[in-house]
CSV table of C-alpha atoms in Angstrom, one decimal:
chain,number,residue,atom,x,y,z
H,1293,MET,CA,13.7,31.9,1.2
H,1294,SER,CA,14.7,31.0,-2.3
H,1295,LEU,CA,12.2,30.4,-5.1
H,1296,GLU,CA,13.2,26.7,-5.1
H,1297,ASP,CA,12.5,26.5,-1.3
H,1298,LYS,CA,9.1,28.0,-1.8
H,1299,ALA,CA,8.3,25.4,-4.5
H,1300,LYS,CA,9.3,22.6,-2.2
H,1301,GLN,CA,7.1,24.1,0.6
H,1302,ILE,CA,4.1,24.1,-1.8
H,1303,TYR,CA,4.8,20.5,-2.8
H,1304,PHE,CA,5.1,19.2,0.7
H,1305,SER,CA,2.0,21.1,1.8
H,1306,ALA,CA,0.1,19.3,-1.0
H,1307,LEU,CA,1.5,16.0,-0.1
H,1308,GLN,CA,0.6,16.3,3.6
H,1309,SER,CA,-3.0,17.0,2.7
H,1310,VAL,CA,-3.4,13.6,1.0
H,1311,LEU,CA,-1.7,11.4,3.7
H,1312,PRO,CA,-4.4,9.2,5.2
H,1313,LYS,CA,-3.5,10.1,8.7
H,1314,ASN,CA,-4.5,13.7,7.9
H,1315,PHE,CA,-7.9,13.1,6.3
H,1316,ILE,CA,-9.4,9.7,7.3
H,1317,SER,CA,-10.8,10.9,10.6
H,1318,ARG,CA,-12.3,13.9,8.8
H,1319,TYR,CA,-14.7,11.7,6.8
H,1320,ILE,CA,-15.1,8.6,9.0
H,1321,SER,CA,-16.1,8.1,12.6
H,1322,PHE,CA,-17.2,5.1,14.7
H,1323,GLN,CA,-19.3,5.2,17.8
H,1324,ASN,CA,-21.6,2.7,19.6
H,1325,ASP,CA,-21.2,0.1,16.8
H,1326,THR,CA,-22.2,2.6,14.2
H,1327,LEU,CA,-20.0,3.6,11.3
H,1328,TYR,CA,-20.3,7.1,9.9
H,1329,VAL,CA,-18.8,7.6,6.4
H,1330,GLN,CA,-19.3,11.1,5.0
H,1331,ASN,CA,-23.1,11.5,5.2
H,1332,ASP,CA,-23.9,7.8,5.4
H,1333,VAL,CA,-24.6,5.6,8.5
H,1334,TYR,CA,-23.9,1.9,8.8
H,1335,ASP,CA,-25.2,-0.1,11.8
H,1336,LEU,CA,-22.6,-2.8,12.6
H,1337,SER,CA,-24.2,-4.1,15.8
H,1338,ASN,CA,-24.2,-7.9,15.8
H,1339,LYS,CA,-21.9,-7.9,12.7
H,1340,LYS,CA,-18.3,-8.9,12.4
H,1341,LEU,CA,-16.2,-6.3,10.6
H,1342,TYR,CA,-13.4,-7.3,8.2
H,1343,LEU,CA,-10.8,-5.0,6.7
H,1344,PHE,CA,-9.2,-5.6,3.4
H,1345,GLY,CA,-7.2,-3.4,1.0
H,1346,SER,CA,-4.6,-3.1,-1.8
H,1347,GLY,CA,-2.4,-0.5,-3.3
H,1348,LYS,CA,0.4,1.9,-2.5
H,1349,ALA,CA,-1.7,3.7,0.2
H,1350,SER,CA,-3.5,0.6,1.6
H,1351,LEU,CA,-1.3,0.2,4.7
H,1352,SER,CA,-1.3,3.9,5.7
H,1353,MET,CA,-5.1,4.0,5.1
H,1354,ALA,CA,-5.5,0.9,7.3
H,1355,LYS,CA,-3.4,2.3,10.1
H,1356,ALA,CA,-5.4,5.6,10.1
H,1357,LEU,CA,-8.7,3.8,9.9
H,1358,MET,CA,-7.9,1.3,12.7
H,1359,GLN,CA,-7.3,4.3,15.0
H,1360,VAL,CA,-10.9,5.3,14.3
H,1361,LEU,CA,-12.4,1.8,14.5
H,1362,GLU,CA,-10.6,0.9,17.7
H,1363,ASN,CA,-10.9,-2.8,18.3
H,1364,LYS,CA,-13.9,-3.6,16.0
H,1365,VAL,CA,-12.0,-5.2,13.2
H,1366,SER,CA,-12.2,-9.0,13.4
H,1367,LYS,CA,-9.8,-10.0,10.7
H,1368,GLY,CA,-8.5,-9.0,7.2
H,1369,ALA,CA,-5.7,-8.7,4.8
H,1370,ILE,CA,-3.8,-5.7,3.3
H,1371,VAL,CA,-1.6,-5.9,0.2
H,1372,THR,CA,1.1,-3.3,-0.2
H,1373,TYR,CA,4.9,-2.8,-0.7
H,1374,GLU,CA,7.4,-4.9,1.2
H,1375,THR,CA,7.1,-3.8,4.9
H,1376,ASP,CA,8.0,-5.0,8.4
H,1377,GLU,CA,4.9,-3.3,9.9
H,1378,VAL,CA,2.3,-5.2,11.8
H,1379,LEU,CA,-1.4,-4.6,12.2
H,1380,SER,CA,-3.4,-6.3,15.0
H,1381,GLY,CA,-5.6,-9.1,13.5
H,1382,VAL,CA,-4.9,-8.1,9.9
H,1383,GLU,CA,-2.5,-10.0,7.6
H,1384,ILE,CA,-0.1,-7.8,5.6
H,1385,LEU,CA,1.0,-9.2,2.3
H,1386,SER,CA,3.9,-7.7,0.2
H,1387,SER,CA,3.6,-7.4,-3.5
H,1388,THR,CA,5.1,-5.6,-6.5
H,1389,HIS,CA,4.5,-2.6,-8.8
H,1390,PRO,CA,4.4,-1.8,-11.7
H,1391,ILE,CA,5.1,-5.3,-13.0
H,1392,PRO,CA,3.0,-8.1,-11.4
H,1393,SER,CA,4.8,-11.1,-9.9
H,1394,GLN,CA,4.2,-14.3,-8.1
H,1395,LYS,CA,3.6,-12.2,-5.0
H,1396,SER,CA,0.7,-10.6,-6.9
H,1397,LEU,CA,-0.9,-14.0,-7.6
H,1398,LYS,CA,-0.5,-15.0,-3.9
H,1399,ALA,CA,-2.0,-11.8,-2.7
H,1400,GLY,CA,-4.9,-12.1,-5.1
H,1401,GLU,CA,-5.7,-15.6,-4.2
H,1402,THR,CA,-5.6,-14.7,-0.5
H,1403,LEU,CA,-8.1,-11.9,-0.9
H,1404,LEU,CA,-10.4,-14.0,-3.0
H,1405,GLN,CA,-10.3,-16.8,-0.5
H,1406,GLN,CA,-10.9,-14.6,2.6
H,1407,MET,CA,-13.7,-12.6,1.0
H,1408,SER,CA,-15.4,-15.8,-0.2
H,1409,GLN,CA,-15.5,-17.0,3.4
H,1410,LEU,CA,-17.5,-14.0,4.7
H,1411,GLU,CA,-21.1,-14.7,5.8
H,1412,GLU,CA,-24.1,-12.7,4.8
H,1413,ASN,CA,-24.3,-10.9,8.2
H,1414,ASP,CA,-20.6,-9.8,8.0
H,1415,PHE,CA,-19.5,-6.4,6.8
H,1416,TYR,CA,-16.3,-5.5,5.1
H,1417,ILE,CA,-14.4,-2.3,4.4
H,1418,TYR,CA,-12.0,-2.4,1.4
H,1419,LEU,CA,-9.2,0.2,1.0
H,1420,LEU,CA,-8.4,0.8,-2.6
H,1421,SER,CA,-5.6,2.9,-4.0
H,1422,GLY,CA,-3.2,3.1,-7.0
H,1423,GLY,CA,-0.9,0.2,-7.6
H,1424,SER,CA,-3.7,-2.4,-6.9
H,1425,SER,CA,-3.8,-3.5,-10.5
H,1426,SER,CA,-0.3,-4.8,-10.3
H,1427,MET,CA,-0.3,-5.9,-6.7
H,1428,ILE,CA,-3.3,-8.3,-6.7
H,1429,GLU,CA,-4.0,-10.7,-9.5
H,1430,SER,CA,-5.8,-14.0,-10.3
H,1431,LEU,CA,-5.5,-15.0,-13.9
H,1432,LYS,CA,-8.0,-16.6,-16.2
H,1433,GLU,CA,-7.4,-20.1,-17.5
H,1434,GLY,CA,-4.8,-20.1,-20.2
H,1435,ILE,CA,-3.0,-16.9,-19.2
H,1436,CYS,CA,0.3,-17.4,-17.4
H,1437,LEU,CA,2.2,-14.9,-15.3
H,1438,GLU,CA,5.0,-14.5,-17.8
H,1439,ASP,CA,2.5,-13.5,-20.5
H,1440,LEU,CA,0.9,-11.0,-18.1
H,1441,GLN,CA,4.4,-9.5,-17.2
H,1442,GLU,CA,5.3,-9.2,-20.9
H,1443,THR,CA,2.0,-7.6,-21.8
H,1444,THR,CA,2.3,-5.1,-19.0
H,1445,LYS,CA,5.8,-4.1,-20.1
H,1446,ILE,CA,4.7,-3.7,-23.7
H,1447,LEU,CA,1.7,-1.5,-22.8
H,1448,LEU,CA,3.8,0.7,-20.5
H,1449,GLU,CA,6.6,1.1,-23.0
H,1450,ASN,CA,4.2,2.1,-25.7
H,1451,SER,CA,2.6,4.9,-23.6
H,1452,PHE,CA,-0.8,3.3,-23.2
H,1453,SER,CA,-2.8,5.3,-20.7
H,1454,ILE,CA,-3.7,3.8,-17.3
H,1455,PHE,CA,-7.3,3.6,-18.4
H,1456,GLU,CA,-6.4,1.6,-21.5
H,1457,ILE,CA,-4.0,-0.7,-19.6
H,1458,ASN,CA,-6.5,-1.5,-16.9
H,1459,THR,CA,-9.3,-2.0,-19.4
H,1460,LEU,CA,-7.2,-4.7,-21.1
H,1461,ARG,CA,-6.0,-6.2,-17.8
H,1462,LYS,CA,-9.6,-6.9,-16.8
H,1463,LYS,CA,-10.1,-9.2,-19.7
H,1464,LEU,CA,-7.2,-11.4,-18.4
H,1465,SER,CA,-8.2,-11.4,-14.7
H,1466,LEU,CA,-10.6,-13.1,-12.3
H,1467,ILE,CA,-10.1,-10.4,-9.7
H,1468,LYS,CA,-10.4,-7.2,-11.7
H,1469,GLY,CA,-13.7,-5.9,-13.1
H,1470,GLY,CA,-15.8,-7.0,-10.1
H,1471,GLY,CA,-14.0,-10.2,-9.2
H,1472,LEU,CA,-13.8,-9.5,-5.5
H,1473,ALA,CA,-17.4,-8.5,-5.2
H,1474,ARG,CA,-18.4,-11.6,-7.2
H,1475,VAL,CA,-17.1,-14.1,-4.6
H,1476,THR,CA,-18.6,-12.6,-1.4
H,1477,LYS,CA,-22.0,-12.8,0.2
H,1478,ALA,CA,-21.3,-10.0,2.6
H,1479,MET,CA,-22.2,-6.3,2.4
H,1480,GLY,CA,-19.5,-3.7,2.5
H,1481,ILE,CA,-18.0,-0.4,1.3
H,1482,VAL,CA,-14.9,0.7,-0.6
H,1483,LEU,CA,-12.8,3.6,0.5
H,1484,VAL,CA,-10.8,5.1,-2.3
H,1485,ILE,CA,-7.7,7.3,-2.9
H,1486,SER,CA,-7.9,8.2,-6.6
H,1487,ASP,CA,-4.8,8.0,-8.7
H,1488,VAL,CA,-6.5,8.5,-12.1
H,1489,ILE,CA,-7.6,11.5,-14.1
H,1490,GLY,CA,-11.3,12.2,-13.6
H,1491,ASP,CA,-11.5,9.9,-10.6
H,1492,ASP,CA,-12.9,7.1,-12.8
H,1493,LEU,CA,-13.8,4.2,-10.5
H,1494,GLN,CA,-13.7,1.8,-13.5
H,1495,THR,CA,-9.9,2.6,-13.7
H,1496,ILE,CA,-8.8,2.9,-10.1
H,1497,GLY,CA,-7.2,-0.5,-9.2
H,1498,SER,CA,-9.0,-2.0,-12.2
H,1499,ALA,CA,-12.3,-1.9,-10.3
H,1500,PRO,CA,-12.3,-5.2,-8.3
H,1501,PHE,CA,-15.8,-4.3,-7.0
H,1502,LEU,CA,-17.5,-3.0,-10.1
H,1503,GLN,CA,-18.9,-4.7,-13.2
H,1504,SER,CA,-16.7,-4.2,-16.3
H,1505,LYS,CA,-18.0,-1.9,-19.0
H,1506,ASP,CA,-17.5,-2.9,-22.6
H,1507,THR,CA,-14.7,-0.7,-24.1
H,1508,VAL,CA,-12.7,-1.2,-27.2
H,1509,ILE,CA,-9.0,-0.4,-27.0
H,1510,SER,CA,-7.0,-0.2,-30.3
H,1511,LEU,CA,-4.0,-2.5,-30.4
H,1512,ASP,CA,-2.9,-1.7,-34.0
H,1513,GLY,CA,0.8,-2.5,-34.4
H,1514,ILE,CA,1.1,-3.9,-31.0
H,1515,GLU,CA,2.3,-7.6,-30.8
H,1516,LEU,CA,1.2,-9.3,-27.6
H,1517,PRO,CA,1.7,-13.0,-26.4
H,1518,PRO,CA,-0.7,-15.2,-28.4
H,1519,MET,CA,-2.8,-16.4,-25.5
H,1520,VAL,CA,-3.2,-12.8,-24.3
H,1521,ALA,CA,-4.2,-11.6,-27.8
H,1522,GLU,CA,-6.8,-14.4,-28.0
H,1523,ALA,CA,-8.2,-13.6,-24.6
H,1524,LEU,CA,-8.5,-9.9,-25.5
H,1525,LYS,CA,-10.8,-10.8,-28.4
H,1526,SER,CA,-13.3,-12.5,-26.3
H,1527,ASP,CA,-16.5,-10.8,-25.2
H,1528,GLU,CA,-17.2,-13.1,-22.3
H,1529,GLN,CA,-20.3,-12.1,-20.3
H,1530,THR,CA,-20.0,-12.4,-16.5
H,1531,GLN,CA,-22.7,-12.6,-13.9
H,1532,LYS,CA,-24.1,-9.4,-12.5
H,1533,ILE,CA,-22.8,-8.4,-9.1
H,1534,ASN,CA,-23.9,-6.4,-6.1
H,1535,GLU,CA,-21.6,-3.4,-6.3
H,1536,PRO,CA,-20.7,-1.9,-2.9
H,1537,LYS,CA,-20.8,1.9,-2.5
H,1538,HIS,CA,-17.5,3.6,-3.3
H,1539,TYR,CA,-16.3,6.7,-1.4
H,1540,ILE,CA,-13.5,8.8,-2.9
H,1541,LEU,CA,-11.8,10.3,0.1
H,1542,ALA,CA,-8.7,11.9,-1.6
H,1543,SER,CA,-7.7,12.9,-5.1
H,1544,ASN,CA,-5.5,15.4,-6.7
H,1545,SER,CA,-8.0,18.2,-6.3
H,1546,LEU,CA,-7.4,17.9,-2.5
H,1547,ALA,CA,-3.7,18.2,-3.1
H,1548,LEU,CA,-4.0,21.1,-5.6
H,1549,ASN,CA,-6.2,23.1,-3.1
H,1550,ALA,CA,-3.7,22.6,-0.4
H,1551,ALA,CA,-0.9,23.7,-2.7
H,1552,LYS,CA,-2.8,26.8,-3.7
H,1553,GLN,CA,-3.4,27.7,-0.1
H,1554,LYS,CA,0.3,27.4,0.7
H,1555,ALA,CA,1.3,29.4,-2.4
H,1556,GLN,CA,-1.1,32.2,-1.4
H,1557,GLU,CA,0.4,32.2,2.1
H,1558,LEU,CA,3.8,32.7,0.4
H,1559,GLY,CA,2.6,35.7,-1.5
H,1560,PHE,CA,1.9,34.3,-4.9
H,1561,THR,CA,-1.1,34.8,-7.1
H,1562,CYS,CA,-2.0,31.2,-7.7
H,1563,ASN,CA,-3.7,29.5,-10.7
H,1564,ILE,CA,-4.8,25.9,-10.8
H,1565,LYS,CA,-4.4,25.4,-14.5
H,1566,THR,CA,-5.6,21.8,-14.7
H,1567,ASP,CA,-6.0,18.6,-12.7
H,1568,SER,CA,-5.9,16.4,-15.7
H,1569,LEU,CA,-2.7,16.9,-17.6
H,1570,ASN,CA,-2.2,13.7,-19.6
H,1571,VAL,CA,0.0,14.5,-22.6
H,1572,LEU,CA,3.5,13.6,-23.7
H,1573,VAL,CA,6.1,15.2,-21.5
H,1574,THR,CA,7.4,17.3,-24.5
H,1575,LYS,CA,4.0,18.9,-24.8
H,1576,ALA,CA,3.6,19.4,-21.1
H,1577,ALA,CA,7.0,21.1,-20.8
H,1578,HIS,CA,6.0,23.5,-23.6
H,1579,LEU,CA,2.7,24.3,-22.0
H,1580,ILE,CA,4.3,25.0,-18.6
H,1581,CYS,CA,7.0,27.3,-20.0
H,1582,GLU,CA,4.6,29.2,-22.3
H,1583,ASP,CA,2.2,29.8,-19.4
H,1584,LEU,CA,5.1,31.2,-17.3
H,1585,LYS,CA,6.3,33.5,-20.1
H,1586,ASP,CA,2.9,35.3,-20.1
H,1587,ALA,CA,2.6,35.3,-16.3
H,1588,LYS,CA,3.0,38.4,-14.1
H,1589,PRO,CA,5.6,38.5,-11.3
H,1590,PHE,CA,4.8,36.4,-8.2
H,1591,THR,CA,2.7,33.9,-10.1
H,1592,CYS,CA,2.3,30.3,-9.1
H,1593,ASN,CA,0.8,27.9,-11.8
H,1594,LEU,CA,-0.3,24.5,-10.6
H,1595,TYR,CA,-0.9,21.4,-12.7
H,1596,ALA,CA,-1.7,17.8,-11.8
H,1597,GLY,CA,-2.1,14.6,-13.8
H,1598,GLU,CA,0.1,12.0,-15.2
H,1599,CYS,CA,2.1,12.8,-18.3
H,1600,LEU,CA,3.4,10.2,-20.8
H,1601,VAL,CA,7.0,9.5,-21.8
H,1602,ASP,CA,8.2,7.2,-24.5
H,1603,VAL,CA,11.3,5.7,-22.9
H,1604,LYS,CA,14.0,4.8,-25.4
H,1605,ALA,CA,17.1,4.4,-23.2
H,1606,ASN,CA,18.1,2.8,-19.9
H,1607,GLY,CA,19.1,5.7,-17.7
H,1608,PHE,CA,17.7,6.5,-14.3
H,1609,GLY,CA,14.7,8.7,-13.8
H,1610,GLY,CA,11.0,8.9,-14.4
H,1611,ARG,CA,8.4,11.0,-16.1
H,1612,ASN,CA,8.5,13.7,-13.5
H,1613,GLN,CA,12.3,14.2,-13.6
H,1614,HIS,CA,12.3,14.0,-17.4
H,1615,LEU,CA,9.6,16.7,-17.5
H,1616,ALA,CA,11.5,18.9,-15.1
H,1617,LEU,CA,14.7,18.6,-17.2
H,1618,LEU,CA,12.8,19.2,-20.5
H,1619,SER,CA,11.3,22.4,-19.0
H,1620,LEU,CA,14.7,23.9,-18.0
H,1621,PHE,CA,15.5,24.6,-21.7
H,1622,ASP,CA,12.5,27.0,-22.2
H,1623,LEU,CA,12.0,28.2,-18.7
H,1624,PRO,CA,12.1,32.0,-18.2
H,1625,SER,CA,15.2,33.0,-16.3
H,1626,ASP,CA,13.2,34.3,-13.3
H,1627,ALA,CA,11.3,31.0,-12.8
H,1628,VAL,CA,11.4,27.6,-11.1
H,1629,VAL,CA,9.7,24.4,-12.0
H,1630,LEU,CA,9.1,21.4,-9.7
H,1631,CYS,CA,7.7,18.1,-10.9
H,1632,ALA,CA,7.1,15.2,-8.5
H,1633,GLY,CA,4.8,12.3,-7.9
H,1634,THR,CA,2.8,12.0,-4.7
H,1635,ASP,CA,3.6,8.3,-4.2
H,1636,GLY,CA,7.3,9.1,-3.7
H,1637,ILE,CA,8.5,7.0,-6.6
H,1638,ASP,CA,9.4,8.3,-10.0
H,1639,GLY,CA,10.3,5.7,-12.6
H,1640,ASN,CA,13.3,3.5,-11.8
H,1641,SER,CA,14.9,6.1,-9.5
H,1642,LYS,CA,14.8,6.6,-5.7
H,1643,ALA,CA,13.4,10.1,-6.2
H,1644,ALA,CA,9.8,11.4,-6.3
H,1645,GLY,CA,10.8,14.1,-8.7
H,1646,ALA,CA,13.1,17.1,-9.2
H,1647,PHE,CA,13.2,20.9,-9.4
H,1648,GLY,CA,15.3,23.6,-10.8
H,1649,SER,CA,15.7,26.9,-12.7
H,1650,LYS,CA,17.4,27.8,-16.0
H,1651,ASN,CA,20.7,28.6,-14.4
H,1652,LEU,CA,21.1,24.9,-13.7
H,1653,LEU,CA,21.9,24.5,-17.4
H,1654,GLU,CA,24.7,27.1,-17.0
H,1655,ARG,CA,26.1,25.3,-14.0
H,1656,ALA,CA,26.0,22.1,-15.9
H,1657,ASN,CA,28.0,23.6,-18.8
H,1658,ASN,CA,30.6,24.9,-16.3
H,1659,ARG,CA,31.0,21.3,-15.1
H,1660,ASN,CA,31.1,19.9,-18.6
H,1661,LEU,CA,27.8,18.1,-18.2
H,1662,ASP,CA,25.6,17.9,-21.3
H,1663,ALA,CA,22.0,18.3,-20.2
H,1664,ARG,CA,20.8,17.2,-23.6
H,1665,ALA,CA,22.7,14.0,-23.4
H,1666,TYR,CA,21.1,13.2,-20.1
H,1667,LEU,CA,17.7,13.8,-21.7
H,1668,ASP,CA,18.6,11.5,-24.7
H,1669,ASN,CA,19.7,8.8,-22.2
H,1670,PHE,CA,16.6,9.2,-20.1
H,1671,ASP,CA,19.0,9.8,-17.2
H,1672,SER,CA,17.3,12.8,-15.6
H,1673,PHE,CA,17.8,11.5,-12.1
H,1674,SER,CA,21.6,11.5,-12.5
H,1675,PHE,CA,21.5,15.0,-13.8
H,1676,PHE,CA,19.4,16.5,-11.0
H,1677,ASP,CA,21.2,14.4,-8.4
H,1678,ALA,CA,24.5,15.9,-9.4
H,1679,PHE,CA,23.2,19.3,-8.2
H,1680,GLU,CA,21.2,18.0,-5.2
H,1681,LYS,CA,17.9,19.0,-6.9
H,1682,THR,CA,16.0,15.8,-6.5
H,1683,ILE,CA,13.1,15.3,-4.1
H,1684,ILE,CA,13.5,12.2,-2.0
H,1685,THR,CA,10.6,11.1,0.1
H,1686,GLY,CA,10.6,7.3,0.0
H,1687,PRO,CA,7.2,5.7,-0.4
H,1688,THR,CA,4.7,8.2,1.0
H,1689,GLY,CA,1.8,6.0,1.7
H,1690,THR,CA,-0.5,7.9,-0.7
H,1691,ASN,CA,-0.9,8.3,-4.4
H,1692,VAL,CA,-3.0,11.0,-6.2
H,1693,MET,CA,-0.8,11.2,-9.4
H,1694,ASP,CA,1.8,13.9,-10.1
H,1695,LEU,CA,2.0,17.6,-9.2
H,1696,TYR,CA,3.8,20.2,-11.4
H,1697,ILE,CA,4.5,23.6,-9.7
H,1698,ALA,CA,5.8,26.6,-11.7
H,1699,LEU,CA,6.8,29.8,-9.9
H,1700,LYS,CA,7.8,33.2,-11.3
H,1701,GLU,CA,9.5,35.9,-9.3
């Protein structure tokens, strides 16, 4: 088995560990009208149970959970990507990511309306995962969709972190920062797949069930639509809410541990270097390559997080493929790097990520392909695709950020 094949095995083992069908039943069970979640018990006798959710993983979470809950769910709504799938008694709404759209507004209003209709004796389960911030929205008075779309693009293009973006989004929204909890009388819980560094519940999905915390984000040099800029200056106080308990069921630590186990099975000495890599891709590539240069043979270094890239051209690719291509230039000759997202989508390409070794640059030269030009054009997908070195999964139904795997023979 080649070193590249081993890297792919490690990645797919990590990915399998964070698919809802493989972990939901480990933490949740239901028997005799009693719901067991980790170490907690909820008596649902004489209660109607409603199921809601949003994000890239919401549908796969719902499918896995409904297997556990059998026929207990009365009604609900799930917001996810475009899909033809059907869930008994649960409405499925399609939406968009990373730029919100009219579908996001429709989905947000549907969730607010349905949750506001719940009675005090009802109980809800909400499935929250990455992508929710874009997929569900209800805007404050004076903010229009076009302004929100422009603002989102500006923040993404200027390498604002997801924490910063979501903190700002909350000031424009009626659904974020506790908006869903604010409209309901019912009790419930929130089941979470974390897609953010540090598993910060204030950031995941922009916290639709948690009171916003006052945080100042610097916008020096950033020009936003006038109504947005005005709204961001306000320090409007909102009513206190009853915050439901949140359970983080999966995060990148689960994926990293599964990757480490597979690497060890393949004979590598494995090091989890960090679960919170959040630097520019140029710095990340340097770090990965320097760690490999000092590594002994048969070493596997694992990293997870979400690196930043300042996109300056209109090629095809994403942060993972860009990082993989950057790494090739300083990679030791006896090493392989694989960079891929767990959601299956990297940037504007159809790939989750890419992999390769230094000899890929030599093969490119032999075909008169200029790897540096692909970098400059932010066209990493086209480069790796030319050598069949992309990872194509399609939407995976989960999202615990990105994984970076570096192997040395």
